[in-house]
JSON list of C-alpha atoms and ligand atoms in Angstrom, two decimals:
[
{"chain": "U", "resi": 1, "resn": "MET", "atom": "CA", "xyz": [31.38, -86.02, 11.24]},
{"chain": "U", "resi": 2, "resn": "SER", "atom": "CA", "xyz": [32.05, -86.39, 7.59]},
{"chain": "U", "resi": 3, "resn": "PHE", "atom": "CA", "xyz": [34.87, -86.35, 5.22]},
{"chain": "U", "resi": 4, "resn": "GLU", "atom": "CA", "xyz": [35.97, -83.23, 3.71]},
{"chain": "U", "resi": 5, "resn": "LEU", "atom": "CA", "xyz": [37.48, -82.77, 0.26]},
{"chain": "U", "resi": 6, "resn": "PRO", "atom": "CA", "xyz": [41.06, -81.48, 1.10]},
{"chain": "U", "resi": 7, "resn": "GLU", "atom": "CA", "xyz": [42.07, -78.40, -0.79]},
{"chain": "U", "resi": 8, "resn": "LEU", "atom": "CA", "xyz": [44.85, -78.98, -3.41]},
{"chain": "U", "resi": 9, "resn": "PRO", "atom": "CA", "xyz": [48.58, -78.26, -2.35]},
{"chain": "U", "resi": 10, "resn": "TYR", "atom": "CA", "xyz": [49.00, -76.00, -5.51]},
{"chain": "U", "resi": 11, "resn": "ALA", "atom": "CA", "xyz": [47.35, -74.53, -8.40]},
{"chain": "U", "resi": 12, "resn": "LYS", "atom": "CA", "xyz": [45.64, -76.01, -10.82]},
{"chain": "U", "resi": 13, "resn": "ASP", "atom": "CA", "xyz": [47.45, -74.89, -13.27]},
{"chain": "U", "resi": 14, "resn": "ALA", "atom": "CA", "xyz": [50.87, -75.94, -11.66]},
{"chain": "U", "resi": 15, "resn": "LEU", "atom": "CA", "xyz": [51.39, -79.76, -12.39]},
{"chain": "U", "resi": 16, "resn": "GLU", "atom": "CA", "xyz": [51.39, -78.29, -16.36]},
{"chain": "U", "resi": 17, "resn": "PRO", "atom": "CA", "xyz": [51.97, -79.10, -19.07]},
{"chain": "U", "resi": 18, "resn": "HIS", "atom": "CA", "xyz": [52.37, -82.74, -17.91]},
{"chain": "U", "resi": 19, "resn": "PHE", "atom": "CA", "xyz": [48.75, -82.68, -16.32]},
{"chain": "U", "resi": 20, "resn": "ASP", "atom": "CA", "xyz": [46.46, -80.27, -17.19]},
{"chain": "U", "resi": 21, "resn": "SER", "atom": "CA", "xyz": [44.25, -77.18, -15.45]},
{"chain": "U", "resi": 22, "resn": "MET", "atom": "CA", "xyz": [41.51, -78.65, -17.00]},
{"chain": "U", "resi": 23, "resn": "THR", "atom": "CA", "xyz": [41.76, -82.05, -15.89]},
{"chain": "U", "resi": 24, "resn": "MET", "atom": "CA", "xyz": [42.99, -81.37, -11.92]},
{"chain": "U", "resi": 25, "resn": "GLU", "atom": "CA", "xyz": [39.95, -78.89, -11.86]},
{"chain": "U", "resi": 26, "resn": "ILE", "atom": "CA", "xyz": [37.21, -82.19, -13.45]},
{"chain": "U", "resi": 27, "resn": "HIS", "atom": "CA", "xyz": [39.87, -84.15, -11.29]},
{"chain": "U", "resi": 28, "resn": "HIS", "atom": "CA", "xyz": [39.54, -83.05, -7.82]},
{"chain": "U", "resi": 29, "resn": "GLY", "atom": "CA", "xyz": [36.21, -80.43, -8.54]},
{"chain": "U", "resi": 30, "resn": "LYS", "atom": "CA", "xyz": [34.43, -82.60, -9.53]},
{"chain": "U", "resi": 31, "resn": "HIS", "atom": "CA", "xyz": [35.10, -87.04, -9.54]},
{"chain": "U", "resi": 32, "resn": "HIS", "atom": "CA", "xyz": [37.20, -86.10, -5.72]},
{"chain": "U", "resi": 33, "resn": "ALA", "atom": "CA", "xyz": [34.23, -84.01, -5.01]},
{"chain": "U", "resi": 34, "resn": "GLY", "atom": "CA", "xyz": [31.64, -86.83, -5.72]},
{"chain": "U", "resi": 35, "resn": "TYR", "atom": "CA", "xyz": [33.41, -89.30, -3.51]},
{"chain": "U", "resi": 36, "resn": "THR", "atom": "CA", "xyz": [33.49, -87.30, -0.84]},
{"chain": "U", "resi": 37, "resn": "THR", "atom": "CA", "xyz": [29.76, -86.54, -1.24]},
{"chain": "U", "resi": 38, "resn": "LYS", "atom": "CA", "xyz": [29.00, -89.80, -1.49]},
{"chain": "U", "resi": 39, "resn": "LEU", "atom": "CA", "xyz": [30.91, -91.83, 1.33]},
{"chain": "U", "resi": 40, "resn": "ASN", "atom": "CA", "xyz": [29.02, -89.19, 3.36]},
{"chain": "U", "resi": 41, "resn": "ASN", "atom": "CA", "xyz": [25.99, -89.91, 2.40]},
{"chain": "U", "resi": 42, "resn": "ALA", "atom": "CA", "xyz": [26.59, -94.05, 2.73]},
{"chain": "U", "resi": 43, "resn": "ILE", "atom": "CA", "xyz": [27.86, -93.61, 5.40]},
{"chain": "U", "resi": 44, "resn": "ALA", "atom": "CA", "xyz": [25.38, -90.80, 7.48]},
{"chain": "U", "resi": 45, "resn": "GLY", "atom": "CA", "xyz": [23.45, -92.75, 10.25]},
{"chain": "U", "resi": 46, "resn": "THR", "atom": "CA", "xyz": [26.15, -95.67, 10.94]},
{"chain": "U", "resi": 47, "resn": "ASP", "atom": "CA", "xyz": [28.84, -96.10, 13.51]},
{"chain": "U", "resi": 48, "resn": "LEU", "atom": "CA", "xyz": [31.12, -95.86, 10.70]},
{"chain": "U", "resi": 49, "resn": "GLU", "atom": "CA", "xyz": [31.09, -92.01, 11.06]},
{"chain": "U", "resi": 50, "resn": "ASN", "atom": "CA", "xyz": [32.94, -91.95, 14.03]},
{"chain": "U", "resi": 51, "resn": "LYS", "atom": "CA", "xyz": [36.42, -93.41, 12.49]},
{"chain": "U", "resi": 52, "resn": "SER", "atom": "CA", "xyz": [38.36, -92.59, 10.45]},
{"chain": "U", "resi": 53, "resn": "ILE", "atom": "CA", "xyz": [39.12, -94.30, 6.38]},
{"chain": "U", "resi": 54, "resn": "GLU", "atom": "CA", "xyz": [41.84, -95.60, 6.95]},
{"chain": "U", "resi": 55, "resn": "GLU", "atom": "CA", "xyz": [39.65, -97.11, 10.43]},
{"chain": "U", "resi": 56, "resn": "ILE", "atom": "CA", "xyz": [37.14, -97.72, 7.22]},
{"chain": "U", "resi": 57, "resn": "LEU", "atom": "CA", "xyz": [38.93, -99.47, 4.48]},
{"chain": "U", "resi": 58, "resn": "THR", "atom": "CA", "xyz": [40.36, -101.73, 6.40]},
{"chain": "U", "resi": 59, "resn": "GLN", "atom": "CA", "xyz": [37.84, -102.97, 8.38]},
{"chain": "U", "resi": 60, "resn": "GLY", "atom": "CA", "xyz": [36.13, -104.68, 4.93]},
{"chain": "U", "resi": 61, "resn": "PHE", "atom": "CA", "xyz": [32.47, -103.70, 3.17]},
{"chain": "U", "resi": 62, "resn": "ASP", "atom": "CA", "xyz": [29.44, -105.44, 3.24]},
{"chain": "U", "resi": 63, "resn": "ASN", "atom": "CA", "xyz": [29.03, -102.38, 0.95]},
{"chain": "U", "resi": 64, "resn": "ASN", "atom": "CA", "xyz": [29.76, -101.39, -1.97]},
{"chain": "U", "resi": 65, "resn": "ALA", "atom": "CA", "xyz": [28.76, -97.95, -2.53]},
{"chain": "U", "resi": 66, "resn": "ILE", "atom": "CA", "xyz": [31.85, -97.53, 0.79]},
{"chain": "U", "resi": 67, "resn": "ARG", "atom": "CA", "xyz": [34.53, -99.85, -0.49]},
{"chain": "U", "resi": 68, "resn": "ASN", "atom": "CA", "xyz": [33.69, -97.40, -4.28]},
{"chain": "U", "resi": 69, "resn": "ASN", "atom": "CA", "xyz": [33.36, -93.93, -2.82]},
{"chain": "U", "resi": 70, "resn": "GLY", "atom": "CA", "xyz": [35.75, -94.32, 0.84]},
{"chain": "U", "resi": 71, "resn": "GLY", "atom": "CA", "xyz": [38.41, -96.02, -2.12]},
{"chain": "U", "resi": 72, "resn": "GLY", "atom": "CA", "xyz": [37.99, -93.00, -4.14]},
{"chain": "U", "resi": 73, "resn": "TYR", "atom": "CA", "xyz": [37.98, -90.87, -1.43]},
{"chain": "U", "resi": 74, "resn": "TYR", "atom": "CA", "xyz": [41.14, -91.98, 0.09]},
{"chain": "U", "resi": 75, "resn": "ASN", "atom": "CA", "xyz": [43.07, -92.57, -2.76]},
{"chain": "U", "resi": 76, "resn": "HIS", "atom": "CA", "xyz": [42.73, -89.31, -5.08]},
{"chain": "U", "resi": 77, "resn": "CYS", "atom": "CA", "xyz": [43.30, -88.28, -0.57]},
{"chain": "U", "resi": 78, "resn": "LEU", "atom": "CA", "xyz": [46.71, -89.77, -1.20]},
{"chain": "U", "resi": 79, "resn": "PHE", "atom": "CA", "xyz": [47.40, -89.05, -5.06]},
{"chain": "U", "resi": 80, "resn": "TRP", "atom": "CA", "xyz": [47.13, -85.13, -4.98]},
{"chain": "U", "resi": 81, "resn": "SER", "atom": "CA", "xyz": [49.87, -85.34, -2.10]},
{"chain": "U", "resi": 82, "resn": "ILE", "atom": "CA", "xyz": [52.61, -87.57, -3.80]},
{"chain": "U", "resi": 83, "resn": "LEU", "atom": "CA", "xyz": [52.28, -84.33, -6.40]},
{"chain": "U", "resi": 84, "resn": "SER", "atom": "CA", "xyz": [54.11, -81.65, -6.74]},
{"chain": "U", "resi": 85, "resn": "PRO", "atom": "CA", "xyz": [55.17, -78.20, -9.86]},
{"chain": "U", "resi": 86, "resn": "ASN", "atom": "CA", "xyz": [58.72, -79.01, -7.69]},
{"chain": "U", "resi": 87, "resn": "GLY", "atom": "CA", "xyz": [58.69, -83.06, -7.86]},
{"chain": "U", "resi": 88, "resn": "GLY", "atom": "CA", "xyz": [60.44, -85.49, -10.00]},
{"chain": "U", "resi": 89, "resn": "GLY", "atom": "CA", "xyz": [64.02, -86.21, -10.29]},
{"chain": "U", "resi": 90, "resn": "ASN", "atom": "CA", "xyz": [65.02, -89.29, -8.15]},
{"chain": "U", "resi": 91, "resn": "PRO", "atom": "CA", "xyz": [64.75, -90.32, -4.49]},
{"chain": "U", "resi": 92, "resn": "THR", "atom": "CA", "xyz": [65.95, -88.91, -2.01]},
{"chain": "U", "resi": 93, "resn": "GLY", "atom": "CA", "xyz": [66.87, -90.37, 1.70]},
{"chain": "U", "resi": 94, "resn": "GLU", "atom": "CA", "xyz": [65.96, -93.75, 3.27]},
{"chain": "U", "resi": 95, "resn": "ILE", "atom": "CA", "xyz": [62.70, -94.25, 0.21]},
{"chain": "U", "resi": 96, "resn": "ALA", "atom": "CA", "xyz": [65.51, -93.62, -1.99]},
{"chain": "U", "resi": 97, "resn": "GLU", "atom": "CA", "xyz": [67.13, -97.08, -0.35]},
{"chain": "U", "resi": 98, "resn": "ALA", "atom": "CA", "xyz": [64.58, -98.65, -0.01]},
{"chain": "U", "resi": 99, "resn": "ILE", "atom": "CA", "xyz": [63.93, -98.51, -3.94]},
{"chain": "U", "resi": 100, "resn": "ASN", "atom": "CA", "xyz": [66.93, -99.68, -4.79]},
{"chain": "U", "resi": 101, "resn": "SER", "atom": "CA", "xyz": [67.27, -102.71, -1.72]},
{"chain": "U", "resi": 102, "resn": "SER", "atom": "CA", "xyz": [63.93, -103.70, -3.11]},
{"chain": "U", "resi": 103, "resn": "PHE", "atom": "CA", "xyz": [64.34, -103.14, -6.81]},
{"chain": "U", "resi": 104, "resn": "GLY", "atom": "CA", "xyz": [67.87, -103.49, -7.34]},
{"chain": "U", "resi": 105, "resn": "SER", "atom": "CA", "xyz": [67.73, -99.70, -8.58]},
{"chain": "U", "resi": 106, "resn": "PHE", "atom": "CA", "xyz": [65.10, -96.57, -9.42]},
{"chain": "U", "resi": 107, "resn": "GLU", "atom": "CA", "xyz": [65.45, -96.99, -12.96]},
{"chain": "U", "resi": 108, "resn": "ASP", "atom": "CA", "xyz": [64.29, -100.93, -12.21]},
{"chain": "U", "resi": 109, "resn": "PHE", "atom": "CA", "xyz": [61.28, -99.59, -10.02]},
{"chain": "U", "resi": 110, "resn": "LYS", "atom": "CA", "xyz": [60.44, -97.10, -12.34]},
{"chain": "U", "resi": 111, "resn": "THR", "atom": "CA", "xyz": [59.47, -99.77, -15.00]},
{"chain": "U", "resi": 112, "resn": "GLU", "atom": "CA", "xyz": [58.39, -102.31, -12.77]},
{"chain": "U", "resi": 113, "resn": "PHE", "atom": "CA", "xyz": [55.65, -99.10, -11.51]},
{"chain": "U", "resi": 114, "resn": "SER", "atom": "CA", "xyz": [55.11, -98.02, -15.30]},
{"chain": "U", "resi": 115, "resn": "ASN", "atom": "CA", "xyz": [54.55, -101.37, -16.30]},
{"chain": "U", "resi": 116, "resn": "ALA", "atom": "CA", "xyz": [51.48, -102.29, -12.94]},
{"chain": "U", "resi": 117, "resn": "ALA", "atom": "CA", "xyz": [49.72, -98.39, -14.25]},
{"chain": "U", "resi": 118, "resn": "ALA", "atom": "CA", "xyz": [50.35, -98.89, -18.05]},
{"chain": "U", "resi": 119, "resn": "THR", "atom": "CA", "xyz": [48.57, -103.19, -18.09]},
{"chain": "U", "resi": 120, "resn": "ARG", "atom": "CA", "xyz": [45.51, -102.82, -15.48]},
{"chain": "U", "resi": 121, "resn": "PHE", "atom": "CA", "xyz": [42.68, -103.54, -17.74]},
{"chain": "U", "resi": 122, "resn": "GLY", "atom": "CA", "xyz": [40.34, -101.20, -17.18]},
{"chain": "U", "resi": 123, "resn": "SER", "atom": "CA", "xyz": [40.49, -97.72, -14.59]},
{"chain": "U", "resi": 124, "resn": "GLY", "atom": "CA", "xyz": [42.00, -98.96, -11.56]},
{"chain": "U", "resi": 125, "resn": "TRP", "atom": "CA", "xyz": [45.69, -97.96, -9.56]},
{"chain": "U", "resi": 126, "resn": "ALA", "atom": "CA", "xyz": [49.52, -98.63, -9.34]},
{"chain": "U", "resi": 127, "resn": "TRP", "atom": "CA", "xyz": [50.72, -98.43, -6.18]},
{"chain": "U", "resi": 128, "resn": "LEU", "atom": "CA", "xyz": [53.26, -98.42, -3.82]},
{"chain": "U", "resi": 129, "resn": "CYS", "atom": "CA", "xyz": [53.20, -100.02, -0.92]},
{"chain": "U", "resi": 130, "resn": "VAL", "atom": "CA", "xyz": [55.65, -100.95, 2.53]},
{"chain": "U", "resi": 131, "resn": "HIS", "atom": "CA", "xyz": [55.29, -103.17, 4.72]},
{"chain": "U", "resi": 132, "resn": "PRO", "atom": "CA", "xyz": [55.70, -103.47, 8.36]},
{"chain": "U", "resi": 133, "resn": "ASP", "atom": "CA", "xyz": [59.17, -105.06, 7.69]},
{"chain": "U", "resi": 134, "resn": "GLY", "atom": "CA", "xyz": [60.28, -101.57, 5.17]},
{"chain": "U", "resi": 135, "resn": "LYS", "atom": "CA", "xyz": [60.01, -104.12, 2.19]},
{"chain": "U", "resi": 136, "resn": "LEU", "atom": "CA", "xyz": [58.52, -101.64, -0.94]},
{"chain": "U", "resi": 137, "resn": "GLU", "atom": "CA", "xyz": [55.36, -103.92, -3.19]},
{"chain": "U", "resi": 138, "resn": "VAL", "atom": "CA", "xyz": [54.57, -102.54, -6.20]},
{"chain": "U", "resi": 139, "resn": "CYS", "atom": "CA", "xyz": [50.88, -103.01, -7.36]},
{"chain": "U", "resi": 140, "resn": "SER", "atom": "CA", "xyz": [48.04, -102.99, -8.80]},
{"chain": "U", "resi": 141, "resn": "THR", "atom": "CA", "xyz": [44.32, -102.33, -8.33]},
{"chain": "U", "resi": 142, "resn": "PRO", "atom": "CA", "xyz": [40.74, -102.07, -10.56]},
{"chain": "U", "resi": 143, "resn": "ASN", "atom": "CA", "xyz": [37.65, -99.57, -9.63]},
{"chain": "U", "resi": 144, "resn": "GLN", "atom": "CA", "xyz": [38.62, -97.14, -6.50]},
{"chain": "U", "resi": 145, "resn": "ASP", "atom": "CA", "xyz": [40.31, -100.54, -4.59]},
{"chain": "U", "resi": 146, "resn": "ASN", "atom": "CA", "xyz": [43.29, -99.70, -2.56]},
{"chain": "U", "resi": 147, "resn": "PRO", "atom": "CA", "xyz": [46.01, -102.09, -0.81]},
{"chain": "U", "resi": 148, "resn": "LEU", "atom": "CA", "xyz": [43.73, -100.74, 2.76]},
{"chain": "U", "resi": 149, "resn": "MET", "atom": "CA", "xyz": [41.51, -103.32, 1.97]},
{"chain": "U", "resi": 150, "resn": "PRO", "atom": "CA", "xyz": [41.78, -106.98, 3.19]},
{"chain": "U", "resi": 151, "resn": "GLY", "atom": "CA", "xyz": [42.09, -109.59, 0.88]},
{"chain": "U", "resi": 152, "resn": "ILE", "atom": "CA", "xyz": [42.86, -107.04, -2.64]},
{"chain": "U", "resi": 153, "resn": "GLY", "atom": "CA", "xyz": [45.67, -109.24, -3.14]},
{"chain": "U", "resi": 154, "resn": "CYS", "atom": "CA", "xyz": [48.08, -105.69, -3.06]},
{"chain": "U", "resi": 155, "resn": "GLY", "atom": "CA", "xyz": [49.67, -105.62, 0.76]},
{"chain": "U", "resi": 156, "resn": "GLY", "atom": "CA", "xyz": [51.49, -103.09, 2.89]},
{"chain": "U", "resi": 157, "resn": "THR", "atom": "CA", "xyz": [50.68, -98.85, 3.26]},
{"chain": "U", "resi": 158, "resn": "PRO", "atom": "CA", "xyz": [50.15, -97.15, 0.22]},
{"chain": "U", "resi": 159, "resn": "ILE", "atom": "CA", "xyz": [53.24, -94.60, -0.05]},
{"chain": "U", "resi": 160, "resn": "LEU", "atom": "CA", "xyz": [52.32, -93.24, -3.78]},
{"chain": "U", "resi": 161, "resn": "ALA", "atom": "CA", "xyz": [50.32, -93.77, -6.05]},
{"chain": "U", "resi": 162, "resn": "LEU", "atom": "CA", "xyz": [49.34, -92.87, -9.81]},
{"chain": "U", "resi": 163, "resn": "ASP", "atom": "CA", "xyz": [45.77, -92.86, -11.22]},
{"chain": "U", "resi": 164, "resn": "VAL", "atom": "CA", "xyz": [45.21, -94.78, -13.73]},
{"chain": "U", "resi": 165, "resn": "TRP", "atom": "CA", "xyz": [40.90, -93.86, -14.76]},
{"chain": "U", "resi": 166, "resn": "GLU", "atom": "CA", "xyz": [40.32, -92.29, -18.26]},
{"chain": "U", "resi": 167, "resn": "HIS", "atom": "CA", "xyz": [38.90, -89.18, -16.25]},
{"chain": "U", "resi": 168, "resn": "ALA", "atom": "CA", "xyz": [42.56, -88.53, -14.74]},
{"chain": "U", "resi": 169, "resn": "TYR", "atom": "CA", "xyz": [43.68, -88.69, -18.65]},
{"chain": "U", "resi": 170, "resn": "TYR", "atom": "CA", "xyz": [41.75, -88.42, -20.86]},
{"chain": "U", "resi": 171, "resn": "LEU", "atom": "CA", "xyz": [41.59, -84.58, -22.21]},
{"chain": "U", "resi": 172, "resn": "LYS", "atom": "CA", "xyz": [45.07, -84.54, -22.17]},
{"chain": "U", "resi": 173, "resn": "TYR", "atom": "CA", "xyz": [46.61, -87.49, -23.53]},
{"chain": "U", "resi": 174, "resn": "GLN", "atom": "CA", "xyz": [43.46, -89.43, -25.22]},
{"chain": "U", "resi": 175, "resn": "ASN", "atom": "CA", "xyz": [44.06, -92.91, -25.60]},
{"chain": "U", "resi": 176, "resn": "LYS", "atom": "CA", "xyz": [48.26, -92.19, -25.07]},
{"chain": "U", "resi": 177, "resn": "ARG", "atom": "CA", "xyz": [48.12, -93.60, -20.85]},
{"chain": "U", "resi": 178, "resn": "PRO", "atom": "CA", "xyz": [52.11, -94.71, -21.65]},
{"chain": "U", "resi": 179, "resn": "ASP", "atom": "CA", "xyz": [53.05, -90.80, -21.80]},
{"chain": "U", "resi": 180, "resn": "TYR", "atom": "CA", "xyz": [50.91, -89.25, -19.62]},
{"chain": "U", "resi": 181, "resn": "ILE", "atom": "CA", "xyz": [52.51, -92.69, -17.23]},
{"chain": "U", "resi": 182, "resn": "ALA", "atom": "CA", "xyz": [55.51, -91.06, -18.87]},
{"chain": "U", "resi": 183, "resn": "ALA", "atom": "CA", "xyz": [54.43, -87.74, -17.59]},
{"chain": "U", "resi": 184, "resn": "PHE", "atom": "CA", "xyz": [53.64, -88.30, -13.56]},
{"chain": "U", "resi": 185, "resn": "TRP", "atom": "CA", "xyz": [57.55, -89.22, -12.92]},
{"chain": "U", "resi": 186, "resn": "ASN", "atom": "CA", "xyz": [58.12, -85.02, -13.31]},
{"chain": "U", "resi": 187, "resn": "LEU", "atom": "CA", "xyz": [55.84, -84.82, -10.68]},
{"chain": "U", "resi": 188, "resn": "ILE", "atom": "CA", "xyz": [56.30, -87.73, -8.07]},
{"chain": "U", "resi": 189, "resn": "ASN", "atom": "CA", "xyz": [57.12, -85.42, -5.13]},
{"chain": "U", "resi": 190, "resn": "TRP", "atom": "CA", "xyz": [59.77, -87.57, -3.17]},
{"chain": "U", "resi": 191, "resn": "GLU", "atom": "CA", "xyz": [59.91, -85.28, -0.48]},
{"chain": "U", "resi": 192, "resn": "GLU", "atom": "CA", "xyz": [56.09, -86.32, 0.97]},
{"chain": "U", "resi": 193, "resn": "VAL", "atom": "CA", "xyz": [56.93, -89.93, -0.60]},
{"chain": "U", "resi": 194, "resn": "ASN", "atom": "CA", "xyz": [60.25, -89.98, 1.79]},
{"chain": "U", "resi": 195, "resn": "LEU", "atom": "CA", "xyz": [58.19, -88.71, 4.04]},
{"chain": "U", "resi": 196, "resn": "ARG", "atom": "CA", "xyz": [55.35, -91.39, 4.36]},
{"chain": "U", "resi": 197, "resn": "PHE", "atom": "CA", "xyz": [57.65, -94.36, 4.66]},
{"chain": "U", "resi": 198, "resn": "ILE", "atom": "CA", "xyz": [59.41, -93.11, 7.37]},
{"chain": "U", "resi": 199, "resn": "GLU", "atom": "CA", "xyz": [55.75, -92.75, 9.10]},
{"chain": "U", "resi": 200, "resn": "LYS", "atom": "CA", "xyz": [55.07, -95.85, 8.32]},
{"chain": "U", "resi": 201, "resn": "ASN", "atom": "CA", "xyz": [58.41, -98.21, 8.47]},
{"chain": "Z", "resi": 301, "resn": "MN", "atom": "MN1", "xyz": [40.31, -90.14, -10.64]}
]
């Protein structure tokens, strides 16, 4: 079995003006597609071929191709799923209560998450994760690492992700990563984040 590049759940221009069409086309059609192909090449003929991406990521690595491309595959699948042209605004449901309980308020959470995304040096990701007790955590990782990987210093199951690689924003925002982070808040599919929270809590 090999991994397949998922279709975007919206048109590539549907997230305009926040995420531009050209960036979405290249990000999904070239970058995510590249991680998918390279992951499949890296696991071909090994016992990882029949494992889920979560199983592959949680077991640890002796192979950087699997780490980088397995992370790249998983991270972008999550990222596309938590964006929506009808997104943004305030969370509702159980995730809203959990955010208030873990961070004090939605505004405090926004500040902490935005700060994690802005201060990640170089390429990487910002995450909102849920622990088995329902507690939420904000963290960030370099490269295509993610919180499912062992020993990453950032635990739990990711339920919200922001890609801060330059390929995610440079065409529209150039060096202005904070403007891209601000735009992200207009696109978050809180319904999907809430479902992911409920599933893991
Ligand atoms: Mn990316």
